[in-house]
XYZ file of C-alpha atoms in Angstrom:
654
model
C 116.643 -90.369 12.646
C 114.829 -91.464 15.797
C 113.558 -88.491 17.794
C 113.764 -89.165 21.530
C 112.537 -85.792 22.809
C 109.270 -86.260 24.707
C 106.532 -84.054 26.131
C 104.477 -85.523 28.940
C 102.127 -84.538 31.722
C 103.188 -84.754 35.344
C 101.866 -83.649 38.716
C 104.187 -81.543 40.848
C 103.313 -81.525 44.549
C 104.570 -78.547 46.554
C 103.722 -76.841 49.842
C 101.595 -74.061 48.379
C 99.380 -71.245 49.595
C 95.961 -70.892 48.011
C 95.616 -68.079 45.520
C 92.146 -67.176 46.758
C 89.703 -64.912 44.926
C 90.602 -61.860 42.878
C 89.743 -58.422 44.208
C 86.311 -57.615 42.671
C 86.824 -53.825 42.769
C 88.122 -52.291 39.522
C 91.651 -50.869 40.010
C 90.969 -47.181 39.345
C 93.990 -45.705 41.075
C 97.263 -45.050 39.244
C 99.912 -47.709 39.619
C 102.104 -47.412 42.686
C 105.115 -48.168 40.533
C 108.477 -48.386 42.262
C 110.352 -48.775 38.969
C 110.383 -45.174 37.834
C 113.118 -42.591 37.772
C 113.441 -38.970 38.725
C 113.041 -36.477 35.871
C 116.507 -35.091 36.590
C 118.069 -38.422 35.609
C 116.463 -38.488 32.165
C 118.619 -35.639 30.944
C 121.718 -37.813 31.333
C 120.363 -40.792 29.378
C 121.218 -41.722 25.800
C 118.644 -40.304 23.427
C 117.028 -43.616 22.454
C 116.800 -44.732 26.092
C 115.265 -41.435 27.200
C 112.701 -41.678 24.419
C 111.734 -45.231 25.347
C 111.596 -44.464 29.073
C 109.009 -41.801 28.261
C 107.098 -43.889 25.710
C 103.643 -44.748 27.056
C 104.495 -46.063 30.517
C 101.622 -47.953 32.080
C 99.386 -45.858 34.326
C 96.539 -48.280 35.030
C 95.937 -51.980 35.590
C 92.575 -51.883 33.861
C 91.094 -54.123 32.580
C 93.035 -56.587 34.748
C 91.945 -57.225 38.302
C 94.146 -57.214 41.386
C 94.994 -60.617 42.810
C 95.229 -60.192 46.591
C 93.157 -63.048 47.996
C 96.086 -65.316 48.846
C 97.479 -66.046 52.281
C 100.579 -67.595 53.782
C 99.257 -70.956 54.972
C 100.970 -73.577 52.842
C 99.745 -77.136 52.402
C 100.800 -79.836 49.932
C 98.982 -79.136 46.670
C 99.106 -80.906 43.320
C 100.124 -78.664 40.408
C 99.709 -79.699 36.791
C 103.064 -79.744 35.030
C 104.309 -80.407 31.507
C 107.752 -81.918 31.050
C 109.800 -81.602 27.861
C 112.861 -83.851 27.930
C 115.601 -85.334 25.786
C 118.642 -87.350 26.837
C 120.439 -84.178 28.027
C 117.907 -81.785 29.574
C 114.582 -81.932 31.397
C 112.427 -78.811 31.643
C 109.369 -78.768 33.924
C 106.733 -76.198 32.972
C 103.716 -74.985 34.985
C 101.072 -74.028 32.384
C 98.552 -73.029 35.053
C 100.991 -70.582 36.652
C 102.134 -68.313 33.838
C 103.928 -71.027 31.870
C 106.858 -70.785 34.299
C 109.784 -73.175 33.750
C 110.042 -74.337 37.350
C 113.055 -76.591 36.808
C 115.768 -77.179 34.205
C 117.944 -80.211 34.968
C 121.117 -81.180 33.099
C 120.702 -84.955 33.076
C 124.324 -86.113 32.529
C 125.472 -84.269 35.682
C 122.169 -84.194 37.584
C 122.564 -80.445 38.150
C 119.572 -78.151 38.584
C 120.470 -75.118 36.475
C 117.867 -72.798 38.020
C 116.830 -71.688 41.472
C 113.992 -74.116 42.102
C 111.710 -72.776 44.803
C 110.698 -75.600 47.178
C 107.354 -73.866 47.877
C 104.701 -71.922 45.996
C 104.174 -68.723 47.957
C 102.348 -65.879 46.208
C 103.574 -62.391 47.048
C 102.758 -58.890 45.836
C 105.328 -58.459 43.072
C 103.339 -58.852 39.870
C 101.814 -55.762 38.328
C 98.462 -57.003 39.612
C 99.606 -58.641 42.820
C 100.148 -62.394 43.063
C 103.579 -63.605 41.898
C 105.992 -66.289 43.051
C 109.754 -66.677 42.817
C 111.932 -69.235 41.081
C 112.495 -70.683 37.633
C 112.176 -68.872 34.293
C 109.227 -66.538 33.778
C 107.994 -64.645 30.729
C 107.237 -60.967 31.344
C 105.198 -59.064 28.784
C 103.030 -55.971 29.150
C 104.791 -53.238 31.080
C 107.565 -52.575 33.573
C 107.235 -55.262 36.217
C 106.185 -58.889 36.521
C 103.465 -60.080 34.150
C 99.823 -59.999 35.295
C 99.613 -63.660 34.218
C 102.186 -64.807 36.811
C 99.597 -66.956 38.593
C 97.181 -67.473 35.688
C 96.827 -70.286 33.144
C 98.219 -70.133 29.627
C 97.101 -72.140 26.623
C 99.466 -75.029 25.898
C 99.697 -77.587 23.111
C 102.020 -79.857 21.171
C 103.386 -78.377 17.952
C 105.647 -79.910 15.270
C 109.295 -78.921 15.695
C 111.754 -78.098 12.892
C 113.744 -81.300 13.512
C 110.705 -83.553 13.097
C 110.010 -83.834 16.807
C 107.653 -81.811 18.976
C 107.692 -78.401 20.612
C 105.640 -77.225 23.576
C 103.751 -74.045 22.687
C 102.425 -71.632 25.302
C 100.266 -68.650 24.332
C 97.825 -66.084 25.697
C 96.334 -62.637 25.187
C 98.134 -59.986 27.245
C 95.335 -57.619 28.301
C 97.216 -54.523 29.482
C 98.477 -53.850 25.965
C 95.956 -56.035 24.074
C 98.664 -58.154 22.432
C 98.804 -61.925 21.784
C 102.099 -63.688 22.420
C 103.537 -67.177 22.173
C 106.473 -69.063 23.664
C 107.691 -72.208 21.864
C 109.912 -74.561 23.881
C 112.023 -76.713 21.558
C 114.522 -79.286 22.799
C 116.283 -80.918 19.846
C 117.444 -84.495 20.218
C 120.862 -84.612 21.873
C 120.946 -80.885 22.597
C 122.347 -79.439 25.812
C 120.303 -76.298 25.164
C 116.613 -75.596 25.414
C 115.549 -73.304 22.573
C 112.764 -70.820 23.238
C 111.116 -69.105 20.284
C 109.091 -66.042 21.268
C 106.691 -63.980 19.171
C 104.620 -60.923 20.094
C 102.018 -59.721 17.579
C 100.168 -56.451 17.202
C 96.982 -57.102 15.212
C 95.672 -53.567 15.727
C 95.621 -50.694 13.267
C 97.686 -48.588 15.645
C 101.185 -48.947 17.149
C 101.449 -50.506 20.590
C 104.010 -50.091 23.387
C 105.725 -53.421 23.912
C 107.772 -54.894 26.741
C 109.497 -58.224 27.250
C 111.924 -59.571 29.826
C 112.736 -63.238 30.363
C 113.475 -63.556 34.075
C 115.730 -66.377 35.303
C 116.159 -67.177 39.000
C 119.522 -68.736 39.921
C 121.191 -69.471 43.279
C 122.766 -66.266 44.558
C 126.069 -67.858 45.578
C 127.520 -67.258 42.135
C 129.231 -64.765 39.879
C 127.227 -63.235 37.050
C 129.022 -62.674 33.757
C 127.753 -60.514 30.902
C 129.730 -58.947 28.029
C 129.787 -55.385 29.326
C 132.172 -52.851 30.820
C 129.353 -50.614 32.103
C 125.878 -51.017 33.557
C 122.909 -48.858 34.469
C 122.336 -49.146 38.210
C 118.785 -48.731 39.504
C 117.854 -48.994 43.174
C 114.765 -48.404 45.258
C 115.834 -44.804 45.770
C 114.684 -44.492 42.104
C 117.937 -43.236 40.611
C 119.266 -44.551 37.289
C 122.986 -44.000 36.819
C 125.833 -45.449 34.796
C 128.410 -47.465 36.768
C 131.500 -49.456 35.768
C 131.482 -53.269 35.603
C 132.514 -55.347 37.453
C 133.414 -52.995 40.338
C 132.425 -49.605 41.636
C 132.918 -48.010 45.042
C 135.618 -50.640 45.519
C 133.163 -53.566 45.429
C 132.819 -56.213 42.714
C 129.063 -56.164 42.105
C 129.050 -59.205 39.814
C 128.970 -61.307 42.998
C 125.359 -60.912 44.216
C 126.265 -61.297 47.877
C 128.578 -58.271 47.654
C 125.683 -55.825 47.244
C 124.239 -54.372 50.458
C 120.823 -53.363 49.088
C 118.393 -54.587 46.447
C 119.344 -53.266 43.033
C 119.143 -53.783 39.277
C 122.208 -53.753 37.030
C 121.283 -53.330 33.361
C 124.369 -54.227 31.372
C 125.451 -51.999 28.487
C 126.216 -54.726 25.919
C 128.051 -53.116 22.968
C 126.442 -53.246 19.541
C 127.671 -56.240 17.580
C 128.636 -58.197 20.696
C 126.992 -61.558 21.261
C 124.034 -61.325 23.651
C 124.466 -63.607 26.654
C 124.490 -63.748 30.445
C 125.648 -66.499 32.779
C 125.602 -67.347 36.487
C 128.478 -69.602 37.577
C 129.202 -71.096 40.978
C 132.626 -71.157 42.625
C 133.530 -74.309 40.679
C 132.659 -72.650 37.387
C 129.419 -74.563 36.766
C 126.120 -72.877 36.021
C 123.574 -71.615 33.525
C 124.043 -69.500 30.441
C 121.314 -67.737 28.484
C 121.940 -66.403 24.987
C 119.733 -65.218 22.150
C 119.440 -63.679 18.742
C 120.244 -59.973 18.766
C 116.663 -58.664 18.925
C 116.652 -59.493 22.637
C 119.055 -56.696 23.413
C 119.159 -56.168 27.162
C 120.779 -58.153 29.975
C 120.292 -57.584 33.673
C 121.258 -58.765 37.141
C 118.890 -58.265 40.082
C 120.155 -58.755 43.633
C 118.310 -58.649 46.940
C 121.309 -57.427 48.913
C 122.603 -58.609 52.253
C 120.998 -55.969 54.488
C 118.139 -57.165 56.767
C 115.316 -56.058 54.472
C 116.630 -57.973 51.475
C 117.217 -61.110 53.537
C 113.705 -60.841 54.966
C 112.243 -60.738 51.461
C 114.237 -63.847 50.534
C 112.721 -65.687 53.504
C 109.269 -64.303 52.669
C 109.277 -65.805 49.183
C 110.448 -69.293 50.120
C 111.305 -71.412 53.149
C 113.852 -69.981 55.618
C 117.141 -71.837 55.423
C 116.727 -73.032 51.834
C 119.178 -70.601 50.222
C 118.667 -67.341 48.424
C 118.522 -66.440 44.767
C 119.259 -63.647 42.350
C 117.861 -63.037 38.880
C 119.547 -62.816 35.512
C 117.334 -61.439 32.777
C 117.103 -60.659 29.068
C 114.860 -58.038 27.465
C 113.930 -56.086 24.366
C 115.376 -52.795 25.641
C 118.476 -51.892 27.625
C 116.469 -51.369 30.818
C 113.115 -52.428 32.218
C 112.075 -48.801 32.455
C 111.629 -48.682 28.677
C 108.907 -49.737 26.242
C 109.497 -50.176 22.543
C 107.127 -49.333 19.699
C 105.525 -52.258 17.860
C 104.065 -50.973 14.629
C 100.483 -51.621 13.580
C 99.753 -55.065 12.141
C 103.310 -56.243 12.758
C 105.180 -58.658 14.989
C 108.512 -59.104 16.719
C 110.221 -62.443 17.356
C 113.499 -63.918 18.541
C 115.063 -67.131 19.820
C 116.650 -67.754 23.211
C 118.776 -70.672 24.377
C 119.261 -71.969 27.933
C 121.811 -74.544 28.992
C 124.841 -75.446 31.112
C 128.148 -73.606 30.936
C 131.449 -74.527 32.518
C 133.940 -71.676 32.731
C 136.187 -70.159 35.421
C 134.171 -67.325 36.997
C 137.165 -65.486 38.438
C 140.926 -65.674 38.700
C 141.774 -62.893 36.344
C 141.051 -59.519 34.863
C 137.432 -58.932 33.823
C 138.020 -58.888 30.075
C 139.991 -62.126 30.296
C 137.236 -63.817 32.330
C 134.667 -62.737 29.751
C 136.843 -63.859 26.859
C 137.245 -67.336 28.330
C 133.515 -67.633 29.035
C 132.630 -66.511 25.517
C 135.068 -69.012 24.038
C 133.491 -71.806 26.097
C 130.022 -70.673 25.028
C 131.055 -70.541 21.379
C 132.467 -74.068 21.689
C 129.274 -75.588 23.112
C 126.781 -73.369 21.233
C 128.152 -71.285 18.375
C 126.475 -67.963 17.760
C 125.778 -69.071 14.194
C 123.857 -72.085 15.511
C 121.518 -69.828 17.471
C 120.819 -67.764 14.358
C 120.277 -70.965 12.365
C 117.918 -72.339 14.997
C 115.895 -69.127 14.827
C 115.706 -69.378 11.025
C 114.576 -73.003 11.339
C 111.968 -72.217 13.996
C 110.425 -69.134 12.398
C 108.400 -70.954 9.689
C 106.983 -73.222 12.393
C 105.682 -70.316 14.478
C 102.517 -70.317 12.335
C 101.991 -74.062 12.548
C 98.660 -74.900 14.117
C 98.918 -76.721 17.450
C 98.101 -80.366 17.793
C 97.018 -81.947 21.072
C 95.790 -79.389 23.592
C 97.621 -79.758 26.906
C 96.196 -76.830 28.903
C 93.648 -74.049 28.473
C 94.098 -70.370 29.259
C 91.459 -67.653 29.506
C 88.640 -66.749 27.139
C 89.692 -63.113 26.690
C 91.705 -63.852 23.571
C 88.752 -65.641 21.999
C 86.555 -62.617 22.707
C 89.040 -60.209 21.116
C 89.572 -62.441 18.073
C 85.826 -62.666 17.562
C 85.445 -58.900 17.860
C 88.336 -58.093 15.521
C 87.824 -61.057 13.173
C 91.574 -61.586 13.316
C 93.487 -64.507 11.862
C 96.381 -65.437 14.122
C 98.022 -68.583 12.705
C 99.674 -70.721 15.329
C 97.798 -69.304 18.302
C 94.134 -70.282 18.090
C 91.881 -68.580 20.606
C 89.026 -71.024 20.363
C 85.439 -70.072 21.145
C 85.217 -73.028 23.508
C 87.333 -71.048 26.002
C 84.697 -68.314 26.352
C 83.213 -68.385 29.849
C 81.038 -66.511 32.301
C 83.445 -63.563 32.508
C 83.208 -62.964 28.765
C 79.469 -63.718 28.397
C 78.052 -60.185 28.932
C 80.671 -58.683 26.610
C 79.874 -61.262 23.972
C 76.220 -60.242 24.285
C 77.176 -56.582 23.876
C 79.119 -57.519 20.749
C 76.194 -59.508 19.336
C 73.224 -57.328 20.242
C 74.585 -53.909 21.124
C 73.154 -54.137 24.661
C 74.924 -54.970 27.893
C 72.785 -57.495 29.800
C 71.587 -56.875 33.317
C 72.502 -59.671 35.766
C 69.906 -62.310 36.543
C 70.717 -62.219 40.240
C 72.239 -59.736 42.653
C 76.005 -60.078 42.755
C 79.109 -57.861 42.549
C 79.694 -56.526 39.025
C 81.867 -58.533 36.678
C 85.058 -57.417 34.982
C 85.188 -54.242 32.920
C 86.733 -53.806 29.488
C 88.245 -50.438 28.661
C 89.798 -50.566 25.180
C 88.509 -47.897 22.768
C 86.403 -50.348 20.748
C 84.593 -51.580 23.871
C 84.131 -48.042 25.142
C 82.541 -47.093 21.819
C 80.094 -49.993 22.123
C 79.169 -49.023 25.684
C 78.548 -45.423 24.623
C 75.981 -46.516 22.040
C 74.336 -49.219 24.189
C 71.095 -48.552 26.113
C 72.013 -46.572 29.231
C 71.189 -49.098 31.942
C 72.843 -48.657 35.367
C 75.301 -51.503 34.766
C 76.190 -50.164 31.331
C 76.836 -46.717 32.832
C 78.994 -48.319 35.533
C 81.218 -50.059 32.978
C 81.208 -47.030 30.682
C 82.401 -44.836 33.547
C 85.294 -47.210 34.186
C 86.274 -47.135 30.496
C 86.060 -43.334 30.463
C 88.132 -43.115 33.624
C 90.789 -45.313 32.035
C 90.812 -43.068 28.955
C 91.508 -40.031 31.134
C 88.027 -38.499 30.787
C 87.411 -38.402 34.516
C 84.709 -35.747 34.513
C 82.620 -37.790 32.083
C 83.262 -40.941 34.127
C 81.878 -39.224 37.230
C 78.803 -38.121 35.263
C 78.217 -41.697 34.073
C 78.418 -43.047 37.618
C 76.164 -40.306 38.960
C 73.550 -41.034 36.267
C 73.642 -44.715 37.153
C 73.016 -43.951 40.849
C 69.538 -42.680 40.045
C 68.237 -46.108 38.956
C 70.812 -48.655 40.146
C 69.581 -51.455 42.416
C 73.141 -51.744 43.785
C 74.612 -48.449 44.927
C 77.881 -49.551 46.503
C 79.894 -50.204 43.290
C 79.049 -46.716 42.018
C 79.615 -45.003 45.373
C 83.000 -46.670 45.621
C 83.992 -45.412 42.145
C 82.884 -41.907 43.080
C 84.836 -42.135 46.341
C 88.016 -42.961 44.419
C 87.319 -39.993 42.131
C 86.947 -37.765 45.214
C 90.269 -38.975 46.603
C 92.059 -38.403 43.322
C 90.953 -34.754 43.308
C 91.785 -34.203 46.983
C 88.225 -34.336 48.389
C 89.097 -36.733 51.213
C 86.230 -35.885 53.555
C 83.656 -36.439 50.817
C 85.432 -39.637 49.811
C 85.152 -40.881 53.394
C 81.399 -40.136 53.370
C 80.928 -42.094 50.163
C 83.017 -44.999 51.380
C 80.952 -45.220 54.558
C 77.715 -45.153 52.543
C 79.061 -47.714 50.070
C 80.041 -50.114 52.843
C 76.637 -49.737 54.502
C 74.934 -50.529 51.192
C 77.137 -53.554 50.532
C 76.455 -54.993 53.993
C 72.713 -54.648 53.364
C 72.975 -56.243 49.930
C 75.310 -59.181 50.418
C 73.455 -62.441 50.100
C 75.738 -64.941 51.818
C 79.209 -65.548 53.230
C 80.448 -67.190 50.054
C 83.796 -66.401 48.469
C 82.573 -63.706 46.067
C 80.644 -61.649 48.624
C 83.316 -62.103 51.296
C 85.976 -60.868 48.859
C 83.843 -57.822 48.014
C 83.250 -56.946 51.672
C 86.947 -57.382 52.479
C 88.093 -55.254 49.516
C 85.628 -52.443 50.115
C 86.103 -52.664 53.881
C 89.846 -52.208 53.500
C 89.458 -49.137 51.292
C 86.790 -47.678 53.577
C 88.968 -48.170 56.650
C 91.936 -46.517 54.964
C 89.810 -43.565 53.832
C 88.165 -43.076 57.237
C 91.436 -43.406 59.130
C 92.997 -40.937 56.722
C 90.578 -38.258 57.957
C 90.718 -39.606 61.542
C 87.098 -40.722 61.793
C 87.761 -43.410 64.342
C 84.127 -44.160 65.266
C 83.056 -44.801 61.658
C 86.200 -46.834 61.026
C 85.414 -48.940 64.088
C 81.892 -49.544 62.740
C 83.356 -50.839 59.471
C 85.812 -53.019 61.345
C 83.115 -54.634 63.462
C 81.133 -55.699 60.386
C 84.002 -57.492 58.689
C 83.985 -61.274 58.737
C 86.130 -62.662 61.602
C 88.356 -64.504 59.122
C 88.911 -61.231 57.274
C 89.823 -59.386 60.472
C 92.387 -62.115 61.226
C 94.283 -61.511 57.972
C 97.588 -59.699 58.338
C 96.589 -56.710 56.214
C 93.617 -56.100 58.495
C 95.661 -56.648 61.654
C 97.890 -53.817 60.429
C 94.794 -51.673 59.894
C 93.559 -52.627 63.355
C 96.809 -51.350 64.874
C 96.357 -48.040 63.055
C 92.720 -47.845 64.170
C 93.709 -48.426 67.776
C 96.361 -45.734 67.482
C 93.846 -43.231 66.076
C 91.537 -44.129 68.958
C 94.344 -43.215 71.357
C 94.955 -46.817 72.457
C 98.705 -46.924 71.816
C 99.482 -49.878 74.078
C 96.814 -51.997 72.411
C 98.192 -50.976 69.017
C 101.616 -52.106 70.215
C 100.136 -55.430 71.311
C 99.090 -56.162 67.716
C 102.782 -56.134 66.814
C 103.618 -58.141 69.928
C 101.096 -60.827 68.972
C 102.558 -61.030 65.453
C 101.031 -60.769 62.008
C 102.038 -61.261 58.382
C 100.743 -58.968 55.648
C 100.546 -61.532 52.861
C 100.051 -58.908 50.138
C 102.782 -56.520 51.292
C 103.885 -54.667 48.165
C 107.442 -54.606 46.893
C 108.994 -51.436 48.308
C 106.096 -50.813 50.729
C 107.284 -49.285 54.001
C 103.861 -49.030 55.686
C 104.731 -51.444 58.495
C 107.871 -49.561 59.467
C 106.143 -46.187 59.304
C 103.312 -47.319 61.578
C 105.809 -48.887 63.977
C 107.608 -45.552 64.152
C 104.370 -43.925 65.359
C 103.805 -46.604 67.992
C 107.237 -47.418 69.423
C 110.592 -45.722 70.008
C 112.703 -48.837 69.494
C 114.150 -50.125 66.184
C 111.872 -52.065 63.864
C 111.882 -55.768 64.632
C 113.530 -58.039 62.050
C 110.325 -59.922 61.278
C 108.707 -56.666 60.098
C 111.747 -55.234 58.307
C 111.176 -55.291 54.533
C 113.066 -52.083 53.732
C 114.767 -52.330 50.353
C 116.650 -49.040 50.118
C 119.431 -47.328 52.030
C 118.314 -45.064 54.879
C 117.901 -41.447 53.868
C 120.861 -39.332 54.884
């Protein structure tokens, strides 16, 4: 048999905003997580769901850094892409941007099966900040969008079960310290892209595990899933069971029928085939199905109220059409984490392809029955199980030609643990400057001091690295990183002692003062925190060596936190002094324009604060669910919030 499936490199050119530098300050504060529920709701949940909702939710981003250096100026940029194609489907993958499938085209009809974003615009939706909308993304780690949304994955060619080739993507997920892989397999003549996924736990302890495959589709559709009930979750943070398709007299399976942003986690009965589809008014669209391990199915809608529409515009180009998301996950809801036992793995197979079925015109059960019959005709359930059985032995196959390189963190962990992970090699050649000091600690037992003055590098916080730091010579930089690891472990008093010890000999005071300021804030000592922030910013301004990207990012990050702390205790004069020392380009950024308006208001200059809004600004890193703009506007003006600043995602409080 002649195999015609091909994998090739391409360059995709899109209007794209630059990602910019990562925030160099370690994220010590607890996550501002919008996806959590009130304790009162847990009592009404099924026992297994309640247990998994409470099972080790993520409280910290460490060791990952925040990605907030992007803006909103888009210019044509060339993006490396990998295309896997047969005579029926063409999938375009972005290995440098989380392995996202940016496009899935059904070649006989020419239909794009996904919502294909015409721009690349980072926004603050990933757990660590930068994320972009569109396509199919792979979410592992914890509730939310993966920290690797805008980061490179390893990619390579791998033999496929049918004698052709698969495209393998893999990386080391750092929040939970777990390696994962995604194998894209497009058999010759198939209308369905198969996706084999494996998550491994090489540790000698269980690990909380999370996975949701997130599929963006045009929102002018009807979403079908085999369920009579769903768990509704909105930004008012209530989780409640609702009927499907309609409740409160509205059919919620049409995304444009929902007023506000919301999640609908479908209650798919045990034994029922796992699938979800989005079909347009003519009955054409995408279906996703899987082996039964991938239990959950979900619809996310933005809603038709002004805030939801504003977010749609924010993430793409105005006038290009909106999208919704259909998703598939390991648990019933995204609020849950499952237990992956020590030295074990979990795997499954997904399939993505076209489906033609009438989306309406009858009673819900009849619509579902027809859709399931059409799905069974084009892709029998047994064929999905057989494809999984055929793929599984190939999951360990070593990759062939390397097509893209990810980070060096996996190579560092494999070297430390001496792990054998067939199929996902984390080669030593990927080790770089970020891993170098930790590799030296592993080799010699000492954490090296930097050869030149610069902001500290990334911290590692897992127990094995913390143990090594505790036994290493107590240099200031070692104590700095040790304090961060102790803070992450919940030993905050010891973390403060480590940072205070380091202050006595450290050539750079500002990183330690900033950590101590965060500790002060977390225990309610806001005046002392403001003192330390002011001192830290003074020290950083004395120390910075140039106006290069690294130092500018450090000054901007610390300046923002210092301004917020000083304004919080209404020290306008000190806040103004910080503001004046920021780089002009930093002051022009939308986040800092918002801070300027607050500073002017604290100074009693209300009209000038109002003029900041009149002049216009865009807070590029505005967080999902953040209502800071509206709250500040309410302190400045008596009129309703202008549409351009309205990002409210929940109903008004009654």
